[in-house]
mmCIF file of C-alpha atoms in Angstrom:
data_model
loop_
_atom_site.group_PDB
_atom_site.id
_atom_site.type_symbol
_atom_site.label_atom_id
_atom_site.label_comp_id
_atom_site.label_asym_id
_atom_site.label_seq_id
_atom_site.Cartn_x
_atom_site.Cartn_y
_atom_site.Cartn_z
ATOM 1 C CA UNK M 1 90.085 105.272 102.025
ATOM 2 C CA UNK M 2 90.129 102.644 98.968
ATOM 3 C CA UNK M 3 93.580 104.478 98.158
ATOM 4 C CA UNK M 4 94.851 103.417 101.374
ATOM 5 C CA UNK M 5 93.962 99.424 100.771
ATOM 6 C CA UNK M 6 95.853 98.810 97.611
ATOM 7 C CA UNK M 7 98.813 97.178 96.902
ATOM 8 C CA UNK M 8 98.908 99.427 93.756
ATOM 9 C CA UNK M 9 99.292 102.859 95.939
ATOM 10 C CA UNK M 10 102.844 101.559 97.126
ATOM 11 C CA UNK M 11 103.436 101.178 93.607
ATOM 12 C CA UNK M 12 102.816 104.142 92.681
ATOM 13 C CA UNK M 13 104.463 105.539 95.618
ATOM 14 C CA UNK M 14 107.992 103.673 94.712
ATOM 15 C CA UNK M 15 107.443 104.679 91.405
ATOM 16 C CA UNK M 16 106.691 108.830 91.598
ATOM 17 C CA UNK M 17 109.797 108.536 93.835
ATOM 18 C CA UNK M 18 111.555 107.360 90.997
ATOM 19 C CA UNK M 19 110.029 110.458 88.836
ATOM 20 C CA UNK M 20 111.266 112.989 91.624
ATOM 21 C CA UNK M 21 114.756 111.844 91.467
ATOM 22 C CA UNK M 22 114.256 111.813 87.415
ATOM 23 C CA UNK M 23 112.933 115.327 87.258
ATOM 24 C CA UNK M 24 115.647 116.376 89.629
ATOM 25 C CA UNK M 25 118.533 115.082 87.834
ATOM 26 C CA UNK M 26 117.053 116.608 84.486
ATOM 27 C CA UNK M 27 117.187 120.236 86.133
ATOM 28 C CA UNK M 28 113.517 120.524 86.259
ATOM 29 C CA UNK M 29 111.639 122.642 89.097
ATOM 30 C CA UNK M 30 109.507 120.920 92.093
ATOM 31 C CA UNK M 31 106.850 122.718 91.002
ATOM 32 C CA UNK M 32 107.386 122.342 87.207
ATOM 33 C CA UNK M 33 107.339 118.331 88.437
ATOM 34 C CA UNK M 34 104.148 118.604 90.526
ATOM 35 C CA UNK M 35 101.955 120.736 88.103
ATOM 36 C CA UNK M 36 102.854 117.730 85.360
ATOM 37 C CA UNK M 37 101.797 114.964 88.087
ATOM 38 C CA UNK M 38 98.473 116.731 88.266
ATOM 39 C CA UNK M 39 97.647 118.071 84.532
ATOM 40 C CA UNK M 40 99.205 114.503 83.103
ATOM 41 C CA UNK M 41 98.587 112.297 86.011
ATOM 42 C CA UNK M 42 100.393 108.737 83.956
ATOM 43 C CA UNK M 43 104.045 107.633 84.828
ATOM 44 C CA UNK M 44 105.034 106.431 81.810
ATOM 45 C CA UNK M 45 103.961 109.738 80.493
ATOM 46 C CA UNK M 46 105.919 111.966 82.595
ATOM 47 C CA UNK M 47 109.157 110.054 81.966
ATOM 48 C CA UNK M 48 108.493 110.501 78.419
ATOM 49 C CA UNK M 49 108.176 114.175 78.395
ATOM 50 C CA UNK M 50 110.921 114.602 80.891
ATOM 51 C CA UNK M 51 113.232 112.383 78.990
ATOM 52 C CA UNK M 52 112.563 114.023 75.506
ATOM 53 C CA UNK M 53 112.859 116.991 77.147
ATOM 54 C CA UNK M 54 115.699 116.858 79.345
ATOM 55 C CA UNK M 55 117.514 115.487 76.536
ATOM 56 C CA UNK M 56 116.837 118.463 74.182
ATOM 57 C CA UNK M 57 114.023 117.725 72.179
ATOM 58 C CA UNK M 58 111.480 120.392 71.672
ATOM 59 C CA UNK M 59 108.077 121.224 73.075
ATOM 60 C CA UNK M 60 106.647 120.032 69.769
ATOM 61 C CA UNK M 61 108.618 116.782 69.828
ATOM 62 C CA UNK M 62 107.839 115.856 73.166
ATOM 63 C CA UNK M 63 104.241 116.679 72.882
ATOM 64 C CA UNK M 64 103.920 114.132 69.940
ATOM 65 C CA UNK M 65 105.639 111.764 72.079
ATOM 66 C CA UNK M 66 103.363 111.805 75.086
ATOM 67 C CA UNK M 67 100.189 111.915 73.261
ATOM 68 C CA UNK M 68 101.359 108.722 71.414
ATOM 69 C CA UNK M 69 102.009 107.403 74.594
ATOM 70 C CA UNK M 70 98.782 108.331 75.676
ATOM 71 C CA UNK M 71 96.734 106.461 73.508
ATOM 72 C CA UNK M 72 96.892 103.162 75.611
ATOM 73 C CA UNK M 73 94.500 105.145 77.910
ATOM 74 C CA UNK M 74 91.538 105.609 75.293
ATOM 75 C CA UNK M 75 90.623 102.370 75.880
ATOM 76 C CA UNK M 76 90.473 102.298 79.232
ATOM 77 C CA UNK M 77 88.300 105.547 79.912
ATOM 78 C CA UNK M 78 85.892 104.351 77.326
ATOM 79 C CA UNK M 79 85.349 101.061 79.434
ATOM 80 C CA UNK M 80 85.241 102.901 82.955
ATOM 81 C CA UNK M 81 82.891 105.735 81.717
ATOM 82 C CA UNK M 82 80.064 102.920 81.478
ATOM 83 C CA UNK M 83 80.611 101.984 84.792
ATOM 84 C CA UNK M 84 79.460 105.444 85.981
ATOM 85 C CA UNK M 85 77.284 106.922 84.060
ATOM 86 C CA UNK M 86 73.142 106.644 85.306
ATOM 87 C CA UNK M 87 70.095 107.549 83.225
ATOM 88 C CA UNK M 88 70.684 111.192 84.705
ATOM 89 C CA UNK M 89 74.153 111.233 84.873
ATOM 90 C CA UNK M 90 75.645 114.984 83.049
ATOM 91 C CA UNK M 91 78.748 115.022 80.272
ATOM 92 C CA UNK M 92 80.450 117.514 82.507
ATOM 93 C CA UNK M 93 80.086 114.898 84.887
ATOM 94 C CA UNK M 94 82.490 112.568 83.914
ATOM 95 C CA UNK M 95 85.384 114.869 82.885
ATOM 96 C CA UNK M 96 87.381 114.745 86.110
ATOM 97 C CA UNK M 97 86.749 110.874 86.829
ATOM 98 C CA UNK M 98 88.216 110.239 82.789
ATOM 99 C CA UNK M 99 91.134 112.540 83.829
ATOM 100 C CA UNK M 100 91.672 110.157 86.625
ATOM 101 C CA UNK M 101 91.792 107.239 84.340
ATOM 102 C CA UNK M 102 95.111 105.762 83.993
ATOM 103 C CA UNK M 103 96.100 102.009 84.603
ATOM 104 C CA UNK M 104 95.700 102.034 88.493
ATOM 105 C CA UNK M 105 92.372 103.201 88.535
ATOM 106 C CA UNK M 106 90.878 101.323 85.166
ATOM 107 C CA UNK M 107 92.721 98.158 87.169
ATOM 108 C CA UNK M 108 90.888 99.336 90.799
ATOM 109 C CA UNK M 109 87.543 100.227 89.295
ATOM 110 C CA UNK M 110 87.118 97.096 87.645
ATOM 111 C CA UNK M 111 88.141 95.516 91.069
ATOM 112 C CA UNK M 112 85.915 97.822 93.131
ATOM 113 C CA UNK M 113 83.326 99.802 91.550
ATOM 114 C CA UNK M 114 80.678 96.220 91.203
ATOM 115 C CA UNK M 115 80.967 96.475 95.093
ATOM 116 C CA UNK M 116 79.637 100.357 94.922
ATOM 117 C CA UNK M 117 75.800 101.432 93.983
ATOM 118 C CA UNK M 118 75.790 103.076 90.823
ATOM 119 C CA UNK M 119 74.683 106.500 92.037
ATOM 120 C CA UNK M 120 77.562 106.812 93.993
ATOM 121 C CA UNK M 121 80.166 105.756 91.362
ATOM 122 C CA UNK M 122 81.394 108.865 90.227
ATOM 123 C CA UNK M 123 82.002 110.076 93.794
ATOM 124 C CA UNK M 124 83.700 106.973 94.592
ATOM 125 C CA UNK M 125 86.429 107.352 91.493
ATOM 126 C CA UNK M 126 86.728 110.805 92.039
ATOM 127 C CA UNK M 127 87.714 110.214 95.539
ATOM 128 C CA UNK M 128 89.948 107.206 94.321
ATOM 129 C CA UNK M 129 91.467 109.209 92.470
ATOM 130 C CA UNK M 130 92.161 112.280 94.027
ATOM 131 C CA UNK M 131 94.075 109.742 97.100
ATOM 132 C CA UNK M 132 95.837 108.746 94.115
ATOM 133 C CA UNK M 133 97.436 111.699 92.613
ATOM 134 C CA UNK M 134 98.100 112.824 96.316
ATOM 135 C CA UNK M 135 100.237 110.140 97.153
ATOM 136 C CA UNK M 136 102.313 110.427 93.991
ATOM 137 C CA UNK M 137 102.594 114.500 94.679
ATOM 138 C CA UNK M 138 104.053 113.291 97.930
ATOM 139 C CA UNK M 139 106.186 110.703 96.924
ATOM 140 C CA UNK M 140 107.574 113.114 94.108
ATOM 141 C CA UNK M 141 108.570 115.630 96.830
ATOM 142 C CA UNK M 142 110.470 113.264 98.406
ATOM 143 C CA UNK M 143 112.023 111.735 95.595
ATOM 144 C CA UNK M 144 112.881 115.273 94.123
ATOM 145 C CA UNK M 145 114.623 115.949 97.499
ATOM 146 C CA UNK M 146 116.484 112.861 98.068
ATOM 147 C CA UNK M 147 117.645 112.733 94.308
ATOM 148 C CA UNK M 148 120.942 113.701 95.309
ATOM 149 C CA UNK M 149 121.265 110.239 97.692
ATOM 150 C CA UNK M 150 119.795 107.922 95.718
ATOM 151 C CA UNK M 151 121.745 105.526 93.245
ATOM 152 C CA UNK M 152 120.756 105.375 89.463
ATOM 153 C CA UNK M 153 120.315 102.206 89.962
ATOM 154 C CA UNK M 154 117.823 101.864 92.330
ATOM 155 C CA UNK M 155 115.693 104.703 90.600
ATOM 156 C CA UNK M 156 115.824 102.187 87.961
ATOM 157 C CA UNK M 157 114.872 99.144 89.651
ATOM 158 C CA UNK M 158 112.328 101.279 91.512
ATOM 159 C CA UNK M 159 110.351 102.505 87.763
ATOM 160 C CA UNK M 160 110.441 98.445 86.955
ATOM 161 C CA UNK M 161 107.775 98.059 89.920
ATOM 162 C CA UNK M 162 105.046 99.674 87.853
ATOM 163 C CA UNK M 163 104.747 97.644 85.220
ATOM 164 C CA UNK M 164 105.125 94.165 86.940
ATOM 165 C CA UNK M 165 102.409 95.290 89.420
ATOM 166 C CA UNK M 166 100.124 96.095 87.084
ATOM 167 C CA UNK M 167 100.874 92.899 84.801
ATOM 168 C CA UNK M 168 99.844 90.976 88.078
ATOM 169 C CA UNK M 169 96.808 93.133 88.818
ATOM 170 C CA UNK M 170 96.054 92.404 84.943
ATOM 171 C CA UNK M 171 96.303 88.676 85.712
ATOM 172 C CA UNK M 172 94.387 89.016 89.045
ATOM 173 C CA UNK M 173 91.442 90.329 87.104
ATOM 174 C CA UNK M 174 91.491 87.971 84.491
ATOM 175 C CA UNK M 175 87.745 86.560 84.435
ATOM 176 C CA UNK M 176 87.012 85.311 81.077
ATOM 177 C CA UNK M 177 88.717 83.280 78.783
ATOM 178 C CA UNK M 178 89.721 85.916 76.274
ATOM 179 C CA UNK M 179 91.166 87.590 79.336
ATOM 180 C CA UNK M 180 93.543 85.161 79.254
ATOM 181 C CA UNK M 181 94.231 85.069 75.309
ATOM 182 C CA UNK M 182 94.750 88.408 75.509
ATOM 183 C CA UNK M 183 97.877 88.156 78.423
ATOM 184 C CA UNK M 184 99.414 85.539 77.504
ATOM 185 C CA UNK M 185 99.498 86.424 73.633
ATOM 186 C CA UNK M 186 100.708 89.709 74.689
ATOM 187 C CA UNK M 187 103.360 88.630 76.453
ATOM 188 C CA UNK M 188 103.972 85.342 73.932
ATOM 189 C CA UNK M 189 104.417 88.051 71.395
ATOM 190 C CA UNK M 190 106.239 90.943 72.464
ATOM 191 C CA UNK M 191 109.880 89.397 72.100
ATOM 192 C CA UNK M 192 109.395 88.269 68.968
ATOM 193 C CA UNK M 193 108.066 92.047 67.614
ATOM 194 C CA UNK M 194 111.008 93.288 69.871
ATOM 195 C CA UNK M 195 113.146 91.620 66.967
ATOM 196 C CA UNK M 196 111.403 93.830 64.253
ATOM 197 C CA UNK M 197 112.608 97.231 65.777
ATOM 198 C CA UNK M 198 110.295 98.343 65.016
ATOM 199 C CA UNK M 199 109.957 101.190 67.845
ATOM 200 C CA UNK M 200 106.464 100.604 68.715
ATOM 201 C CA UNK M 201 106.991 97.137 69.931
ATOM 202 C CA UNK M 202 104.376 97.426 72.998
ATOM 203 C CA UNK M 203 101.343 98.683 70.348
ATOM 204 C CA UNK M 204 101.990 95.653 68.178
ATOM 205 C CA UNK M 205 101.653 93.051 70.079
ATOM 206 C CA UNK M 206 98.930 94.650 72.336
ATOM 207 C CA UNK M 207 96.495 95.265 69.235
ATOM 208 C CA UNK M 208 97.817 91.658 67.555
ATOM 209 C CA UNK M 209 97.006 89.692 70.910
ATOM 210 C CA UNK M 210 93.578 91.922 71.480
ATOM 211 C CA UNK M 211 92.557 91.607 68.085
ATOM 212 C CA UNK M 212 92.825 87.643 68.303
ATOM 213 C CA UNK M 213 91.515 87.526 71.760
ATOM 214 C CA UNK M 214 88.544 88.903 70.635
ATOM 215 C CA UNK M 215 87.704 86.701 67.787
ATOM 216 C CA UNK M 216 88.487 83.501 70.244
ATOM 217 C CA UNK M 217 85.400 85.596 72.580
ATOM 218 C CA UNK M 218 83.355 86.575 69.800
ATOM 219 C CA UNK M 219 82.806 82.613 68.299
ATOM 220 C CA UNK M 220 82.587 80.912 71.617
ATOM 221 C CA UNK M 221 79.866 83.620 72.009
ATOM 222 C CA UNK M 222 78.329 82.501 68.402
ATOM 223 C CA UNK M 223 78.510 78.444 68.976
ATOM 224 C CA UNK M 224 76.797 79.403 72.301
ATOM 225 C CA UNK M 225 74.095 81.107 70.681
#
């Protein structure tokens, strides 16, 4: 149901549409496509490994590539996990609902799960989650299918919806003033580290503008005490 009553689920929608056609146009199997949906469950991800892939790179190679990509998630599943776990609550537990953790849901559960009693989190985010990944299984079914009619450049355009949603969603759930910092340094930043070349543009400015964001919230917190 929560699935159902985000903007983020259209998102996601445009954008595994986009991955379809992708996959297609590599030469990849429907099922190879749908298996990596499920076992990787992050956009960005998949378009990595299909890229490097696609484009001749080996297993190894592309491997390094998504896991690199993949560390933008650690932080978010060690920030959700909290959220679930009760005095009770068992390890084995929370290994689907961290699988489920990518942006959409680390964006939704922040949104959602304060509305939710705590015994009932982990049901609640696995269920999220699972209406997630089923939507995007759809969506790259009919993306893989319609590959063949749709332009290059609106597979394009339709990727670029992912990351401005979730920049607004970021903004949306901007509470405290370090929340702030943090966006608009990140974004402040990013063209001028774009100018180093340094090929992990994105990581730079994300850990610079973090870093500082959390020494503006750590002695605010210190004059207050």
């Amino acid at each position: 149901m929560a699935a159902g009553q985000t903007v983020l689920t259209l998102v996601l929608f445009a954008t595994y549409l986009g991955i379809g056609a992708l996959a297609h146009d590599s030469h990849f199997s429907l099922g190879w496509l749908l298996v990596s949906t499920v076992l990787m469950w992050a956009g960005p991800a998949q378009i990595i490994l299909i890229s490097t892939l696609g484009s001749g790179a080996t297993a190894i190679q592309a491997a390094i590539a998504v896991t690199v990509s993949a560390i933008r998630l650690l932080p978010m599943v060690v920030s959700v996990l909290p959220m679930l776990r009760t005095p009770t609550t068992k390890l084995r537990q929370l290994i689907l609902p961290a699988h489920f953790v990518a942006v959409t849901l680390w964006v939704e559960c922040f949104r959602l799960l304060p509305q939710v009693p705590r015994e009932r989190r982990i049901v609640f985010t696995v269920g999220l989650g699972t209406g997630l990944v089923t939507v995007c299984l759809i969506a790259n079914v009919i993306g893989y299918l319609l590959a063949a009619n749709l332009p290059q450049s609106l597979g394009a355009a339709i990727l670029l919806l992912t990351p401005l949603a979730f920049l607004l969603s970021t903004a949306r759930n901007c509470r405290e003033l370090a929340d702030f910092v943090a966006l608009v340094l990140g974004l402040a930043l990013f063209p001028l580290v774009a100018l180093l070349h340094t090929g992990v543009d994105v990581l730079i400015s994300g850990i610079s503008a973090g870093t500082i964001a959390y020494g503006v919230h750590w002695m605010r917190r210190r004059r207050r005490a």
